Amino acid sequence: MTISITNITKSFGNSKALDNISVDFTAGELTALLGPSGCGKTTLLRLVAGLEQADPGCGGRIIFNGQNVLADTAGKRKVGFVFQHYALFRHMTVFDNIAFGLRVRKKSQRPTKAEIKERVYSLLELVQLGNMADRMPSELSGGQRQRVALARALAIEPEVLLLDEPFGALDAKVRTELRRWLRQLHDKLNCTSIFVTHDQEEALEVADRVIVMNKGRIEQIGSPDEIFHQPASEFVMQFLGEVNVFHGRIESDDPQMVHFYDQTGQTDQPNARMLIRPHDLDISTEPDTDKRQIPATITKIQTAGPSVRLDCRDNNGKIVNVRISHDIFNRLQLFIGQNIFLTPKQLQIYRSGQK
Amino acid sequence: MLFFVQNKYNKGLMPPAWLNWTLVVISLTFLAVFLLLPLVIIFTEAFRQGMTLWWQSISEPEALHALKLTLLTAAVAVPANTIFGLAAAWCLAKFRFFGRNIIITLIDLPFAVSPIIAGMLFVLLFGARGYLRGITDSLDLQIIFAVPGIILATMFITFPFVARELTGLMTQQGSQAEQAALSLGASGWQTFWHITLPDIKWGLLYGIILCNARAMGEFGAVSVVSGHIRGKTNTLPLHAEILYNEYNFSAAFAVASLLAFLALVTLVIKSIAERRKKR
Ligand SMILES: Nc1ncnc2c1ncn2[C@@H]1O[C@H](COP(=O)(O)OP(=O)(O)OP(=O)(O)O)[C@@H](O)[C@H]1O
Ligand SMILES: [Mg+2]
């Protein structure tokens, strides 16, 4: 099922939770909606599911496979929705929870008891909860509840699966396991899936495509690689990981003509910002004729972890974070108080937030 | 608080034993004097002159009629207020709309005004020179000093119980489960029946019981609108009062014991409902 959203706006009172959003979801893809808390991820998902009505009069459309579904109720859209806080039916067993979507069907479309039973057990098998059919939701762990919610959504054989922070409430290790499992599941199911997350690592690892949102707008849509290596705006770059920010001036359109404050000490107003990730800085102990070097002093060294983290201070007293491999660290024999020179391997320059 | 923390007897944050005991004794004495004692007196007085007289007092036609009227009143007021309460709580809990807070305040109105005032209100509306007298007259309907008035007054007094009980409960539960049901294809009715109702059933029962207790026991408002016509517009509480004023104590207490019995049954069901609701 392809989903196409055009010009959708949604306000709550005076504030716009979604501001003129347009985006397409390709059939069979797993898309991640990424963004900070309150940026409208849940609202967008609920609009697709039909649990929320878009503002009328904005000419917005939501199209499933060529059909405008804006007027359809949630039940009619046949969308599997997994809620941020599971929303299991507390007074029903796991079995009854999963069977609910089948049992409420009209008599003519309702499977027989035996068929329902078979289907529920195969779903329980799928979410690896085969022996928990008779438990109540309160007797399950967070991860198990999450999987029951997923099985319940899958019971109605949806062509669209929406997951709102499916792993939000779980600890880091379970999260990593579950998201890989979700990816495999998605490949098996052949449906169009959208999942919400505010964990960039999760989005980059699992999704085919990532949509980065901010304050009700879409900042960037792209593959995980594009999002990570060519962030379209300063917001995306900042959101996707640690960065060092330098203020500077762009004198002409030639990017070589950027002057950086921190380095030159010019007094002109800065009009551009240069963003460099900690792992995109090369360290050398000797100065180079290359003008782009940033001289700095090491103030802190942290070696615990997969890479070494250095806190440095440049000539203006600004802290610069650097990450290098243990190999390089050992080879250079760095120590606190040492004067070093940083060379950016990759950097992004933004004028007023944009490229 | 400081007192508890500094106390040398404290184990964890428990108050010292003597304070504990003093508080327990005070509350138990209070309970005994104001709640238990009257109950005991009602039953001893009721049966003082023996079982036969008690039975006679409650089975004479006027008493029976009062009992019937009381049950009729409850039978109309309780279902009506249950439906109203459910509808009101649903709107208030699941939607945010203009005027919501005003409605919440209005629902508490019957608790805030004196029952006598409530009764007077109906007299003002439907009495001899009442504002709506024209309409009721044209329908040939007698409201004041008749059964409809009693039922109306009782409904007014008891309408907050279910609504209040459920609004809090349903607000706290939110509407996520219902939305999940809707997105799974359930109809509005299926969602209410299979999802909403099971979640609130003990709270609902609790509200209904309180509503029923008040509907059967209401005195003030009913007293104003009823006119105390024996064998016609007397409910049990009114009947008990009349007997008492006539110095017919044992009969008055016999009727009172009937009411007290209804109240006790209510309390038992209520405490069961309350325990289930907490789970
Ligand atoms: N029912 C509502 N009434 C009023 N405002 C709302 C409602 N639902 C959402 N909002 C507002 O809309 C904005 C977007 O909310 P939304 O729930 O979509 O955020 P989100 O991106 O899912 O955040 P989170 O990551 O915290 O779940 C927020 O500013 C929120 O306050
Ligand atoms: Mg959310």
XYZ file of C-alpha atoms and ligand atoms in Angstrom:
666
model
C 0.000 0.000 0.000
C 1.406 3.374 -0.934
C 0.446 6.278 1.253
C 0.516 9.806 0.003
C -0.007 12.770 2.284
C -0.416 16.247 0.853
C -0.795 19.616 2.552
C -1.956 18.307 5.890
C -2.211 20.785 8.734
C -3.376 19.969 12.238
C -3.831 22.540 14.992
C -4.676 22.161 18.628
C -6.134 25.483 19.653
C -3.734 28.109 18.373
C -0.663 25.961 18.020
C 0.038 23.936 14.916
C 1.096 20.382 15.703
C 1.555 19.760 11.974
C 2.214 22.590 9.571
C 1.420 21.844 5.927
C 3.015 18.416 5.732
C 3.444 16.576 2.447
C 5.141 13.209 2.245
C 4.845 9.912 0.386
C 5.418 6.444 1.785
C 6.442 3.772 -0.688
C 4.738 0.382 -0.498
C 6.666 -2.216 1.475
C 9.105 0.251 2.978
C 9.933 0.714 6.627
C 10.051 4.424 7.373
C 11.222 6.043 10.584
C 9.724 9.309 11.831
C 12.461 10.954 13.807
C 12.288 14.132 15.837
C 12.410 15.666 19.294
C 9.564 15.390 21.778
C 6.492 17.388 20.806
C 7.417 17.810 17.146
C 4.226 16.145 15.911
C 5.281 12.545 15.221
C 2.387 10.961 17.078
C -0.041 13.435 15.551
C 1.070 12.527 12.032
C 0.706 8.829 12.768
C -2.737 9.317 14.270
C -3.828 11.250 11.207
C -2.784 8.394 8.957
C -4.659 5.950 11.184
C -7.786 8.111 11.177
C -7.715 8.716 14.924
C -7.333 12.446 14.386
C -8.965 14.752 11.869
C -6.831 17.136 9.821
C -7.796 20.800 9.858
C -10.533 21.326 7.308
C -10.133 23.995 4.678
C -6.434 23.417 4.035
C -7.087 21.201 1.051
C -5.184 18.363 2.669
C -5.409 14.806 1.389
C -4.405 11.384 2.637
C -4.357 8.826 -0.140
C -4.033 5.047 0.246
C -3.329 3.345 -3.092
C -4.933 6.162 -5.038
C -8.009 6.440 -2.824
C -8.626 9.464 -0.646
C -9.350 8.082 2.823
C -9.709 11.393 4.621
C -13.404 10.790 5.242
C -12.976 7.151 6.313
C -13.170 6.160 9.968
C -10.262 4.496 11.717
C -11.913 1.087 11.511
C -12.463 1.353 7.778
C -8.851 2.235 6.994
C -7.633 -1.156 8.245
C -4.453 0.239 9.689
C -2.552 -1.648 12.381
C -1.686 0.812 15.121
C 0.674 0.115 18.007
C 0.302 2.808 20.639
C 3.056 4.621 22.471
C 1.839 3.165 25.770
C 0.588 -0.166 24.378
C -3.106 0.524 25.218
C -3.799 -3.168 25.820
C -7.268 -4.081 27.037
C -6.552 -4.539 30.717
C -9.463 -6.785 31.546
C -8.775 -9.249 28.718
C -6.238 -12.033 28.480
C -3.477 -11.879 25.918
C -5.506 -14.253 23.739
C -8.639 -12.105 23.899
C -6.637 -8.968 23.214
C -5.253 -10.403 20.009
C -8.564 -11.970 18.972
C -10.500 -8.721 19.489
C -10.068 -7.357 15.979
C -11.384 -10.608 14.504
C -14.273 -11.059 16.907
C -15.775 -7.625 16.323
C -16.147 -8.247 12.608
C -19.552 -8.527 11.044
C -20.886 -12.032 11.120
C -20.398 -12.568 7.398
C -16.691 -11.684 7.610
C -15.945 -13.152 10.996
C -13.700 -16.219 11.049
C -14.955 -19.261 12.939
C -13.846 -19.899 16.501
C -11.347 -22.486 15.372
C -9.909 -20.150 12.750
C -9.572 -17.341 15.287
C -7.797 -19.663 17.667
C -5.417 -20.827 14.991
C -4.684 -17.279 13.889
C -4.082 -15.991 17.424
C -1.703 -18.833 18.202
C 0.242 -18.309 15.002
C 0.553 -14.602 15.867
C 1.697 -15.482 19.377
C 4.294 -17.734 17.795
C 5.343 -14.872 15.530
C 5.905 -12.477 18.431
C 7.532 -15.253 20.450
C 4.946 -15.385 23.211
C 3.576 -18.867 22.472
C 2.959 -19.832 26.102
C 1.456 -16.587 27.361
C -2.017 -16.747 25.826
C -3.823 -16.920 29.166
C -1.918 -14.201 30.970
C -3.412 -10.820 31.779
C -1.553 -7.760 30.439
C -0.605 -6.796 33.999
C 1.349 -10.049 34.285
C 3.653 -9.215 31.385
C 6.903 -7.296 31.149
C 7.096 -4.108 29.103
C 8.684 -5.826 26.114
C 6.099 -8.600 26.188
C 3.234 -6.102 26.335
C 4.723 -4.342 23.370
C 4.737 -7.549 21.398
C 1.148 -8.359 22.376
C 0.144 -4.909 21.133
C 1.938 -5.669 17.889
C 0.260 -9.071 17.518
C -3.114 -7.472 18.195
C -2.528 -4.915 15.454
C -1.372 -7.612 13.036
C -4.440 -9.777 13.653
C -6.578 -7.715 11.296
C -4.011 -8.299 8.515
C -3.326 -4.613 7.939
C -1.516 -3.393 4.884
C -0.244 -0.430 6.841
C 1.479 -0.838 10.180
C 2.023 2.208 12.377
C 4.169 1.953 15.468
C 4.410 4.830 17.933
C 7.714 4.613 19.762
C 7.491 0.850 19.896
C 10.519 0.498 22.117
C 10.246 3.744 24.039
C 9.807 2.257 27.475
C 12.370 -0.513 27.208
C 15.958 -0.705 28.342
C 18.785 -0.288 25.856
C 19.615 -3.959 25.374
C 16.041 -5.132 24.807
C 15.545 -2.207 22.444
C 18.425 -3.248 20.238
C 17.191 -6.829 20.088
C 13.583 -5.862 19.418
C 14.357 -3.406 16.664
C 16.340 -5.976 14.711
C 13.508 -8.401 15.208
C 11.054 -5.741 14.015
C 13.089 -5.282 10.846
C 12.961 -9.025 10.110
C 9.271 -9.079 10.881
C 8.616 -6.200 8.527
C 10.448 -8.017 5.731
C 8.318 -11.096 6.362
C 4.990 -9.221 6.471
C 5.129 -7.223 3.286
C 3.296 -4.175 4.584
C 4.052 -0.471 4.590
C 5.361 0.371 8.038
C 5.995 3.680 9.728
C 7.534 3.831 13.145
C 8.085 6.783 15.400
C 11.215 7.209 17.405
C 13.300 9.925 18.927
C 16.354 7.727 19.017
C 18.469 8.548 15.958
C 20.483 5.353 16.240
C 17.310 3.307 16.040
C 16.078 5.187 12.993
C 19.379 4.928 11.139
C 19.846 1.253 11.881
C 16.415 -0.117 11.050
C 14.672 2.099 8.535
C 14.751 2.161 4.733
C 13.938 5.828 4.874
C 14.082 8.417 7.597
C 11.900 11.491 7.972
C 13.301 14.083 10.334
C 10.690 16.388 11.832
C 10.941 19.571 13.841
C 8.161 21.761 15.225
C 5.449 20.324 13.015
C 7.472 20.521 9.808
C 9.582 18.055 7.872
C 13.269 18.968 7.944
C 14.564 16.229 5.682
C 13.517 12.996 4.028
C 16.136 10.535 2.893
C 17.910 7.239 3.291
C 19.804 6.781 6.556
C 23.042 7.445 4.641
C 21.785 10.690 3.174
C 20.450 11.865 6.493
C 23.676 11.113 8.269
C 26.201 12.242 5.691
C 24.349 15.088 4.006
C 22.148 16.637 6.661
C 20.007 19.245 4.927
C 19.892 21.623 7.856
C 21.736 22.445 11.002
C 18.853 20.998 12.997
C 19.203 17.590 11.333
C 22.946 17.558 11.845
C 22.620 18.515 15.506
C 19.847 15.995 16.080
C 21.789 13.110 14.575
C 24.687 13.189 16.961
C 27.261 15.242 18.771
C 28.703 18.178 16.842
C 31.224 20.965 17.345
C 29.907 24.335 16.258
C 32.169 27.116 14.967
C 31.019 30.587 14.035
C 32.424 32.216 10.959
C 31.911 34.472 7.967
C 31.295 33.556 4.396
C 33.026 36.209 2.286
C 32.049 34.900 -1.117
C 30.287 31.936 -2.638
C 33.540 30.027 -2.785
C 33.478 27.797 0.284
C 37.248 28.166 0.555
C 36.684 31.778 1.523
C 35.087 31.003 4.848
C 36.819 32.676 7.729
C 36.368 31.257 11.091
C 36.162 33.464 14.072
C 37.597 31.079 16.512
C 40.691 30.947 14.394
C 41.189 34.433 13.012
C 39.750 36.511 15.803
C 38.100 38.828 13.298
C 35.550 41.183 14.736
C 33.060 41.077 11.851
C 29.664 39.638 12.646
C 29.567 35.891 11.994
C 27.070 34.882 9.323
C 27.711 31.183 9.016
C 28.169 28.198 11.254
C 30.497 25.319 10.596
C 29.517 21.993 12.129
C 32.006 19.195 12.560
C 31.364 15.822 14.169
C 33.868 14.740 16.811
C 34.980 11.760 14.726
C 35.569 13.945 11.656
C 38.544 15.722 13.191
C 42.067 14.470 12.493
C 44.725 15.073 15.102
C 48.329 15.910 14.468
C 50.963 16.974 16.924
C 52.804 19.227 14.426
C 51.348 22.294 12.666
C 50.729 22.077 8.941
C 50.699 24.829 6.348
C 47.076 23.948 5.708
C 45.047 27.005 6.774
C 42.154 24.986 7.993
C 43.893 23.651 11.036
C 42.586 24.467 14.467
C 45.223 24.647 17.197
C 44.019 23.335 20.550
C 45.109 21.944 23.905
C 43.969 18.614 25.322
C 42.111 19.079 28.617
C 40.598 15.667 29.211
C 41.090 12.145 27.913
C 38.525 9.395 28.242
C 39.668 5.999 27.017
C 36.838 3.780 28.288
C 34.645 2.876 25.326
C 34.995 1.768 21.724
C 36.844 4.976 20.800
C 38.856 7.565 22.709
C 37.164 10.811 23.554
C 39.232 13.954 23.903
C 38.091 17.271 25.295
C 40.202 20.030 23.790
C 40.236 23.775 24.192
C 40.977 25.990 21.212
C 42.682 29.398 21.275
C 39.424 31.154 22.149
C 38.781 28.893 25.112
C 36.061 26.988 23.293
C 35.660 23.283 24.073
C 36.056 20.996 21.063
C 35.150 17.320 21.293
C 37.240 14.874 19.334
C 36.876 11.134 18.902
C 39.752 9.038 17.618
C 40.442 5.319 17.504
C 42.497 3.648 20.195
C 45.133 2.814 17.567
C 45.723 6.451 16.660
C 45.608 7.467 20.293
C 48.320 4.955 21.175
C 50.444 5.877 18.184
C 50.392 9.614 18.949
C 50.994 9.080 22.676
C 48.723 11.980 23.604
C 48.650 13.472 27.097
C 46.689 16.146 28.935
C 48.020 19.653 28.362
C 49.538 18.754 25.003
C 49.200 21.224 22.136
C 47.664 19.635 19.071
C 46.291 20.620 15.666
C 42.870 19.560 14.448
C 42.058 19.108 10.757
C 38.416 18.647 9.739
C 37.938 15.692 7.375
C 34.328 16.483 6.761
C 32.290 19.508 7.712
C 28.971 21.140 6.993
C 28.435 24.863 6.660
C 25.038 26.389 7.205
C 23.876 29.948 6.739
C 20.928 30.707 9.055
C 20.341 27.023 9.650
C 20.226 26.005 5.978
C 22.859 24.846 3.515
C 6.063 16.056 60.007
C 9.102 17.398 61.810
C 7.625 15.994 64.954
C 7.471 12.496 63.491
C 10.941 12.589 62.091
C 12.641 13.831 65.233
C 10.830 11.516 67.551
C 13.122 8.989 69.134
C 10.483 6.270 69.030
C 10.246 6.467 65.312
C 10.763 3.352 63.306
C 10.837 4.490 59.762
C 8.289 7.244 59.696
C 5.702 5.743 62.078
C 4.276 8.070 64.725
C 4.976 7.012 68.313
C 2.754 4.362 69.845
C 0.917 6.625 72.281
C -0.076 9.016 69.501
C -1.163 6.112 67.358
C -3.404 4.784 70.108
C -4.844 8.174 70.979
C -5.834 8.726 67.375
C -7.350 5.268 67.100
C -9.346 5.682 70.313
C -10.619 9.119 69.300
C -11.801 7.964 65.907
C -13.373 4.773 67.217
C -15.239 6.639 69.961
C -16.475 9.117 67.429
C -17.651 6.341 65.132
C -19.373 4.512 67.969
C -21.227 7.551 69.295
C -22.289 9.067 66.017
C -22.758 6.083 63.760
C -23.026 2.804 65.593
C -25.115 3.955 68.544
C -27.957 5.441 66.457
C -28.084 2.257 64.417
C -28.314 0.112 67.524
C -30.993 2.389 68.980
C -33.050 2.218 65.813
C -33.105 -1.554 65.866
C -33.685 -1.917 69.633
C -36.498 0.632 69.543
C -37.989 -1.012 66.499
C -38.147 -4.411 68.135
C -38.817 -3.225 71.711
C -42.480 -4.182 71.548
C -41.827 -7.464 69.837
C -41.718 -8.910 66.363
C -45.498 -8.851 65.866
C -45.902 -5.144 66.359
C -42.890 -4.493 64.134
C -44.437 -6.584 61.404
C -47.793 -4.869 61.844
C -46.177 -1.444 61.620
C -44.490 -2.120 58.361
C -47.273 -4.123 56.774
C -50.139 -1.732 57.386
C -51.412 -0.225 54.111
C -49.958 3.265 54.548
C -46.519 1.920 55.339
C -46.707 -0.477 52.425
C -47.766 2.336 50.157
C -44.849 4.450 51.354
C -42.491 1.548 50.676
C -43.912 1.113 47.201
C -43.578 4.813 46.437
C -40.006 4.830 47.684
C -39.143 1.865 45.473
C -40.928 3.430 42.506
C -39.038 6.688 42.965
C -35.729 4.855 43.101
C -36.724 2.701 40.136
C -37.197 5.793 37.982
C -34.511 8.106 39.371
C -31.651 5.608 39.493
C -31.793 4.340 35.887
C -32.387 7.855 34.593
C -29.397 9.216 36.480
C -27.279 6.226 35.497
C -27.845 6.925 31.827
C -27.411 10.648 32.311
C -24.284 10.083 34.404
C -22.729 7.771 31.832
C -23.406 10.204 29.016
C -22.119 13.195 30.965
C -19.006 11.402 32.188
C -18.288 10.190 28.666
C -18.412 13.703 27.236
C -16.460 15.241 30.079
C -13.755 12.586 30.149
C -13.177 12.023 26.460
C -13.597 15.494 25.000
C -12.268 18.947 25.715
C -14.771 21.577 24.733
C -15.832 25.080 25.564
C -17.925 25.216 28.732
C -16.637 21.898 30.059
C -15.646 23.352 33.408
C -19.005 25.051 33.776
C -20.740 21.719 33.289
C -18.499 20.069 35.867
C -19.436 22.771 38.349
C -23.131 22.512 37.484
C -23.124 18.782 38.112
C -22.091 19.468 41.692
C -24.911 21.968 42.180
C -27.365 19.550 43.820
C -24.698 18.778 46.431
C -24.039 22.426 47.038
C -27.567 23.688 47.586
C -29.710 22.645 50.520
C -32.307 19.984 49.605
C -35.039 22.297 50.885
C -34.002 24.886 48.309
C -34.071 22.197 45.644
C -37.623 21.334 46.653
C -38.666 24.979 46.646
C -37.255 25.292 43.171
C -39.754 22.748 41.900
C -42.585 24.427 43.783
C -41.601 27.687 42.111
C -41.668 26.008 38.721
C -44.737 23.814 39.023
C -46.590 25.064 42.122
C -49.893 26.968 42.292
C -48.399 30.076 40.685
C -45.398 28.341 39.144
C -43.650 29.539 36.008
C -44.334 26.378 34.076
C -47.817 25.876 35.447
C -49.387 26.776 32.129
C -47.657 23.916 30.363
C -48.413 21.281 32.990
C -52.022 22.416 33.264
C -52.544 22.149 29.549
C -51.208 18.586 29.768
C -53.495 17.979 32.727
C -50.499 17.007 34.777
C -50.227 17.458 38.516
C -46.617 17.714 39.629
C -46.492 19.323 43.035
C -48.114 17.327 45.852
C -48.055 14.330 43.555
C -45.806 11.473 42.570
C -44.138 13.201 39.552
C -42.909 15.972 41.835
C -41.376 13.480 44.231
C -39.608 11.695 41.410
C -38.379 14.967 39.874
C -37.030 16.252 43.185
C -35.308 12.950 43.860
C -33.748 12.915 40.406
C -32.425 16.412 40.923
C -30.890 15.576 44.276
C -29.284 12.323 43.114
C -28.011 13.184 39.686
C -24.383 13.966 40.622
C -23.549 10.529 42.050
C -22.957 8.463 38.918
C -21.657 11.365 36.842
C -19.085 12.404 39.434
C -17.932 8.896 40.158
C -17.395 8.111 36.482
C -15.945 11.397 35.269
C -12.884 10.995 37.457
C -12.475 7.336 36.630
C -12.858 7.762 32.885
C -10.610 10.812 32.725
C -7.918 8.906 34.527
C -8.250 5.924 32.191
C -8.028 8.067 29.076
C -9.274 6.942 25.699
C -6.321 4.984 24.349
C -7.929 1.584 24.762
C -11.073 2.801 23.015
C -9.046 4.212 20.160
C -7.230 0.917 19.859
C -10.589 -0.845 19.640
C -11.844 1.561 16.984
C -8.722 1.148 14.895
C -9.192 -2.638 15.114
C -12.529 -2.153 13.415
C -14.932 -2.220 16.360
C -18.095 -0.146 16.096
C -18.888 2.575 18.619
C -21.330 0.301 20.417
C -18.932 -2.666 20.488
C -16.247 -0.391 21.863
C -18.513 0.849 24.628
C -19.772 -2.600 25.501
C -16.498 -4.551 25.352
C -13.913 -1.927 26.290
C -15.370 1.044 28.152
C -17.937 -0.712 30.308
C -15.730 -3.518 31.689
C -13.197 -0.905 32.709
C -15.667 1.201 34.630
C -18.183 -1.380 35.817
C -17.224 -1.327 39.498
C -17.058 2.439 39.572
C -20.428 2.524 37.850
C -21.935 0.102 40.354
C -20.499 2.168 43.178
C -22.100 5.322 41.774
C -25.433 3.574 41.229
C -25.474 2.299 44.798
C -24.766 5.706 46.274
C -27.411 7.180 44.004
C -29.904 4.526 45.071
C -29.175 5.024 48.769
C -29.824 8.720 48.476
C -32.890 8.241 46.288
C -34.498 6.016 48.921
C -33.430 8.130 51.855
C -33.993 11.655 50.535
C -36.088 13.685 52.935
C -35.745 17.440 52.535
C -36.499 18.071 48.889
C -39.187 15.397 48.772
C -40.787 16.777 51.918
C -41.256 20.167 50.271
C -42.901 18.857 47.103
C -44.870 15.931 48.470
C -47.525 17.581 50.612
C -47.465 14.598 53.012
C -50.712 13.079 51.789
C -51.023 9.784 53.621
C -51.276 6.726 51.466
C -50.635 8.907 48.431
C -47.487 11.001 48.488
C -45.582 9.671 51.461
C -42.252 8.004 50.990
C -40.666 5.913 53.747
C -38.629 8.725 55.303
C -41.676 11.024 55.301
C -43.832 8.278 56.739
C -41.349 7.674 59.549
C -41.379 11.349 60.407
C -45.168 11.537 60.512
C -45.390 8.522 62.804
C -42.746 10.034 65.033
C -44.584 13.350 65.260
C -47.679 11.435 66.279
C -45.738 9.910 69.201
C -46.120 6.524 67.553
C -42.500 5.710 68.348
C -42.369 1.985 67.835
C -44.029 2.248 64.430
C -41.725 5.117 63.485
C -38.692 3.098 64.475
C -40.005 0.044 62.680
C -40.178 2.036 59.444
C -36.811 3.568 60.227
C -35.353 0.113 60.723
C -36.516 -0.805 57.253
C -34.653 2.186 55.843
C -31.617 1.402 57.952
C -31.688 -2.152 56.662
C -31.751 -0.927 53.076
C -28.815 1.327 53.915
C -26.835 -1.554 55.423
C -27.369 -3.755 52.390
C -26.266 -0.827 50.241
C -23.119 -0.400 52.321
C -22.159 -4.042 51.947
C -22.549 -3.955 48.173
C -20.763 -0.640 48.116
C -17.722 -1.921 49.953
C -17.515 -4.905 47.616
C -17.747 -2.607 44.611
C -15.167 -0.298 46.095
C -12.689 -3.102 46.606
C -13.170 -4.358 43.063
C -12.896 -0.859 41.665
C -9.485 -0.371 43.265
C -8.052 -3.408 41.525
N -4.952 16.275 22.168
C -4.135 17.330 22.142
N -4.560 18.534 22.596
C -3.745 19.604 22.553
N -2.494 19.601 22.088
C -2.002 18.450 21.610
C -2.793 17.248 21.622
N -2.052 16.251 21.098
C -0.858 16.799 20.792
N -0.817 18.115 21.086
C 0.315 19.034 20.851
O 0.789 18.831 19.564
C 2.199 18.821 19.521
C 2.713 17.536 18.905
O 2.359 16.450 19.732
P 2.752 14.965 19.406
O 2.093 14.101 20.407
O 2.460 14.682 17.982
O 4.322 14.970 19.657
P 5.377 13.795 19.500
O 6.314 14.193 18.424
O 4.691 12.493 19.355
O 6.148 13.870 20.887
P 6.699 12.682 21.818
O 7.988 12.250 21.248
O 6.886 13.361 23.136
O 5.660 11.608 21.867
C 2.672 19.039 20.948
O 3.054 20.365 21.094
C 1.452 18.725 21.786
O 1.431 19.565 22.913
Mg 4.441 10.806 20.631
